[in-house]
XYZ file of C-alpha atoms in Angstrom:
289
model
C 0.000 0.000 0.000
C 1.343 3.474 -1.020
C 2.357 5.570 2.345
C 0.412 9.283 2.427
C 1.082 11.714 4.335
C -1.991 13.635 4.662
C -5.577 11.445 4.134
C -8.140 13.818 4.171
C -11.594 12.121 5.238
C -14.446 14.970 4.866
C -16.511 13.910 7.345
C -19.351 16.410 6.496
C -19.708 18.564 3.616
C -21.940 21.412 5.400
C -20.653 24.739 6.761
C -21.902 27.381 9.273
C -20.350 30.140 7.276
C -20.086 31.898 3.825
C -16.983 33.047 3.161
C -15.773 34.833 0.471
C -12.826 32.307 -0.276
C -15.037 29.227 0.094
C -16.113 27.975 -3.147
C -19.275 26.239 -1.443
C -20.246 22.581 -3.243
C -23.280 21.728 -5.196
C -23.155 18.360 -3.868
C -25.936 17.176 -1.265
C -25.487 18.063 2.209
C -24.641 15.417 4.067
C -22.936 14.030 7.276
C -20.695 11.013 7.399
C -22.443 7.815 9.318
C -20.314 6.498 11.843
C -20.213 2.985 10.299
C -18.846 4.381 7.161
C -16.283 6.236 8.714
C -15.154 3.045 10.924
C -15.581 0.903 7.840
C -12.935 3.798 6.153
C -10.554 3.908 9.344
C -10.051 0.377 8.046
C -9.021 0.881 4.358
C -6.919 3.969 5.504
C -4.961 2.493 8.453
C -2.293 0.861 6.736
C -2.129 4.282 4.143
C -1.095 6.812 6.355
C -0.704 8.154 10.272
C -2.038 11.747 9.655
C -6.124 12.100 9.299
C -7.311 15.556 8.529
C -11.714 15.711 8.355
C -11.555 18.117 6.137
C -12.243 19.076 2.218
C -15.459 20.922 2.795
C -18.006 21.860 5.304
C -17.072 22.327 9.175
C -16.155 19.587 10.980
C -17.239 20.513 14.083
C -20.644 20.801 13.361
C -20.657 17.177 12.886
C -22.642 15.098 16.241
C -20.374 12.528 16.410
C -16.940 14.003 16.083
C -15.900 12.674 19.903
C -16.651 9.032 18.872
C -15.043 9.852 15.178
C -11.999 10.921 17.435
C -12.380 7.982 19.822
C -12.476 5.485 16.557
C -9.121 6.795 15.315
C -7.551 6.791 18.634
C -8.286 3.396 18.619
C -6.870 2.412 15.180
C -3.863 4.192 16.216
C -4.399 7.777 13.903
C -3.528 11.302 14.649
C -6.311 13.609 13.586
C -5.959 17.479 12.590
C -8.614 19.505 12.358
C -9.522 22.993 10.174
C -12.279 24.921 11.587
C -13.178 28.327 11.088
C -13.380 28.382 14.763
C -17.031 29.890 15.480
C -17.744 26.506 17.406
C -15.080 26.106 19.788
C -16.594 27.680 22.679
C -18.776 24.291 22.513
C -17.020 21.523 21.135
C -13.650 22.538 22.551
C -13.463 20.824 25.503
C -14.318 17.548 23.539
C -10.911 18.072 21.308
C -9.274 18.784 24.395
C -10.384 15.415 25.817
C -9.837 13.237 22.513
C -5.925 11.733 22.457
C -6.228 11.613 18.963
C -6.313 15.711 18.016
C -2.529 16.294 17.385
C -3.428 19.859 16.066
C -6.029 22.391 15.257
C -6.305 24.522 12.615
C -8.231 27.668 12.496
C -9.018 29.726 10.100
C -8.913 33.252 11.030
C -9.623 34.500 7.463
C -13.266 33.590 7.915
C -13.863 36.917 9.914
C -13.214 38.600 7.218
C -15.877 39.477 5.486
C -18.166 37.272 7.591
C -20.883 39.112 9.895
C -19.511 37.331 13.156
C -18.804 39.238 16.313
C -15.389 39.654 15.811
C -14.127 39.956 19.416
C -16.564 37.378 20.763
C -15.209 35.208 17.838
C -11.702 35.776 18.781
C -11.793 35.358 22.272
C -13.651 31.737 21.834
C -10.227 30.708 19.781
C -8.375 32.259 22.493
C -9.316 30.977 25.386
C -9.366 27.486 23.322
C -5.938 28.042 22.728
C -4.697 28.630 26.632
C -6.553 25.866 27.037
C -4.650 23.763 24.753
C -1.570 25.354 25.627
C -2.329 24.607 29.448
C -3.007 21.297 28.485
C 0.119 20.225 26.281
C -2.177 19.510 23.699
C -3.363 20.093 20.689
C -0.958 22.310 18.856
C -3.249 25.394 17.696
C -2.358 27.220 14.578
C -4.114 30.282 13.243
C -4.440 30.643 10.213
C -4.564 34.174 7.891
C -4.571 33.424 4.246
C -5.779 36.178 3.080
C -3.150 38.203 2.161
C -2.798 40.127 -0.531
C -6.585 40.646 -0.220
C -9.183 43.849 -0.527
C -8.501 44.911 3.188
C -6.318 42.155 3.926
C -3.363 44.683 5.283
C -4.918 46.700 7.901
C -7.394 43.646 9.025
C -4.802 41.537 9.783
C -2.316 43.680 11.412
C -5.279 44.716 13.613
C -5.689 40.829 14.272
C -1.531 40.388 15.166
C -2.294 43.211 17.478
C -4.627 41.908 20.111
C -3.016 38.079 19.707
C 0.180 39.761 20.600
C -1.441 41.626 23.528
C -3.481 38.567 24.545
C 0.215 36.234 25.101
C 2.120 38.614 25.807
C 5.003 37.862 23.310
C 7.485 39.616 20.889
C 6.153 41.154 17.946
C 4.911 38.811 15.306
C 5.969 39.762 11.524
C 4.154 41.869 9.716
C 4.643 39.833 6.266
C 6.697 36.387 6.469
C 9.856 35.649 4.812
C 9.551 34.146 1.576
C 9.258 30.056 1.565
C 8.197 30.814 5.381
C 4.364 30.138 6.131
C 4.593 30.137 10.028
C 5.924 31.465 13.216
C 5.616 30.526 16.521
C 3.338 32.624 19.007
C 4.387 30.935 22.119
C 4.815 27.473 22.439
C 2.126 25.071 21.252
C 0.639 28.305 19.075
C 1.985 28.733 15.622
C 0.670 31.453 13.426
C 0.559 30.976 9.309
C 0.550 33.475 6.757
C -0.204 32.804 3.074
C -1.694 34.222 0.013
C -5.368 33.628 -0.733
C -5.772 31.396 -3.580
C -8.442 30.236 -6.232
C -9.825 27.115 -5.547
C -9.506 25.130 -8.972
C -12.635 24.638 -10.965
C -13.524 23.815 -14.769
C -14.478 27.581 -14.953
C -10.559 28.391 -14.020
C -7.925 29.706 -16.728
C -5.540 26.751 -18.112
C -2.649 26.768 -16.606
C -0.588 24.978 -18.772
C 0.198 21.118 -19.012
C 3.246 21.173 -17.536
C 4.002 21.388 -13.542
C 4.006 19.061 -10.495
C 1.536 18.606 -7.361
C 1.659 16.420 -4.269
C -1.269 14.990 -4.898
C -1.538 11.032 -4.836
C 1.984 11.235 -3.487
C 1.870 12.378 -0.196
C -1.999 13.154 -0.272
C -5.227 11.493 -0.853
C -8.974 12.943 -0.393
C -12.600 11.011 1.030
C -15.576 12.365 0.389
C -18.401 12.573 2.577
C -20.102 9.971 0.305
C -16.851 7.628 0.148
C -15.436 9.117 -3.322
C -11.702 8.847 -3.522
C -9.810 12.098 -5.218
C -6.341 12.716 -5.448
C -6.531 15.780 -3.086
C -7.699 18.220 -0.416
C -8.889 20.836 -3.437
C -11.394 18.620 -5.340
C -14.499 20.191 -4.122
C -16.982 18.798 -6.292
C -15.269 15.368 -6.681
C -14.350 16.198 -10.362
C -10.984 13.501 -10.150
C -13.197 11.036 -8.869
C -11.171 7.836 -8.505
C -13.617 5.027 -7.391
C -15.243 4.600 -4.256
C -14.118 3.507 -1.045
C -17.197 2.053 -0.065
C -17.168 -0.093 -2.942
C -13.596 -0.762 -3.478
C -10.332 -1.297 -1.685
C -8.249 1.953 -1.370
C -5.147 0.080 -3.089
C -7.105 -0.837 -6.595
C -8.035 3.078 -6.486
C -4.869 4.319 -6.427
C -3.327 1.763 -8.891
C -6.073 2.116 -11.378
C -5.358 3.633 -14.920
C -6.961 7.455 -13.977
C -4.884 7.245 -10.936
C -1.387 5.891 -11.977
C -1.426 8.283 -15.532
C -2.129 11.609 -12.825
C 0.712 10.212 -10.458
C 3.013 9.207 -13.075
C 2.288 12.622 -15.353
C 3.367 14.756 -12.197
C 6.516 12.540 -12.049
C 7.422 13.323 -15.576
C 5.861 17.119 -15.016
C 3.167 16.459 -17.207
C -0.273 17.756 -15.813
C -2.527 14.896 -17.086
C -6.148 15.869 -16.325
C -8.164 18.825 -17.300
C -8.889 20.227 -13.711
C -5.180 19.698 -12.460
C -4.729 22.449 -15.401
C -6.788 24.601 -14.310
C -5.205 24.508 -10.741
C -3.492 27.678 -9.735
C -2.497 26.300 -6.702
C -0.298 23.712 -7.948
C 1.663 26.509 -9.578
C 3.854 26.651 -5.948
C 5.581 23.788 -6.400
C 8.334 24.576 -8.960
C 10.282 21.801 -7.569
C 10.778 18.787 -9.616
C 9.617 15.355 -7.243
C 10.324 11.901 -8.444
């Protein structure tokens, strides 16, 4: 079985938010069963130590995320979770209790331009953070990737501001070095910066057939209804692959759609129509065999 480093199981596709960087899905709203996510935990196992329940929608909105934690506890998985935070103040305590969650990510962006209260928002992620940080665990990152954005500038210096104030520590940077994403806020806190980006879409520009991307190499994507895509970007489950409920995870990545996309990335050949049209992928100007 291939090794990944990042399986992304999207354990619900629906979202409390609407933000302005989130493409949104057309597919059905829907929210994983537990028995297909423990029937999954058992395909994946042997793929990969890293889960992340993310593509779309908000994990944390899901009812059963403790005993989603609990089942990959048990089959010996680290989970890390993305959340745009607004749900912390009630679910926190669960994360904090779940050996599992090895780090949460939060995305800080989604104030922007959401109605939220920001300083009720931001002192739910804080005090989730101390609370983390008092604990030893999770690791809590925060997230702006937004920059370069209408407003972007002032918002988040405004943001740096009152984190700095609320841990008391050095001054963060206003801008990161180049290749550098994240800093450390204090110990167990990390802070990352990065451009906003387009998510890719049949609707995109062509970017050219030539380039590289991790996906299928150190990445692999579930969807809520079991589809199998090569990555965390695939909103709509255009690259479908097969599906896990249906098939084992090993004949979906060695199947002819799969091995010409891995192999074409080898050879920096971009082999299907979306992966074109993926401005993302445009960061990794490294060649990877």
């Amino acid at each position: 079985m291939r090794q990944f480093k990042k399986i992304y199981i999207e354990i619900t596709n629906v979202c409390n938010l609407g933000c302005s960087f989130c493409p949104k899905t057309r597919r059905a709203p829907a929210y994983m069963p537990y028995e297909m996510f423990a029937q999954i935990l058992q395909e994946v196992r042997l793929a990969g130590r890293y889960l992340y329940f993310h593509v779309m929608g908000e994990p944390l909105l899901h009812p059963d995320i403790g005993a989603f934690l609990d089942a990959a506890a048990d089959a010996s998985m680290q989970v890390n979770i993305t959340t745009n935070g607004t749900l912390l103040p009630d679910t926190g305590a669960i994360l904090l209790s779940k050996p599992a969650v090895r780090q949460v990510n939060i995305s800080l962006h989604s104030m922007h331009g959401n109605s939220h209260e920001r300083d009720a928002y931001l002192s739910g992620i804080l005090a989730f953070a101390d609370a983390a940080r008092s604990a030893g665990k999770p690791y809590v990152c925060l997230r702006l990737w937004n920059e370069e954005t209408d407003d972007a500038t002032l918002f988040n210096a405004s943001l740096v501001r009152q984190i700095e104030r609320h841990f008391k520590c050095r001054s963060l940077p206003e801008q990161l070095p180049e290749q550098q994403n994240n800093c450390t806020v204090v110990p167990g806190i990390f802070m990352s910066r990065a451009q906003s980006f387009a998510w890719p879409s049949m609707q995109c520009a062509d970017q050219g057939s030539s380039g590289f991307c991790y996906g299928l190499r150190d990445q692999i994507a579930i969807l809520v209804d079991g589809t199998v895509v090569p990555c965390c970007l695939d909103a709509e489950g255009t690259l479908a692959l097969g599906n896990i409920m249906e098939q084992p995870l090993e004949d979906i990545v060695n199947s002819t759609r799969a091995l010409n996309l891995y192999n074409g990335f080898s050879q920096r050949k971009v082999a299907e129509p979306l992966c074109r049209r993926c401005g993302y992928r445009t960061r990794f100007n490294k060649s990877e065999q």
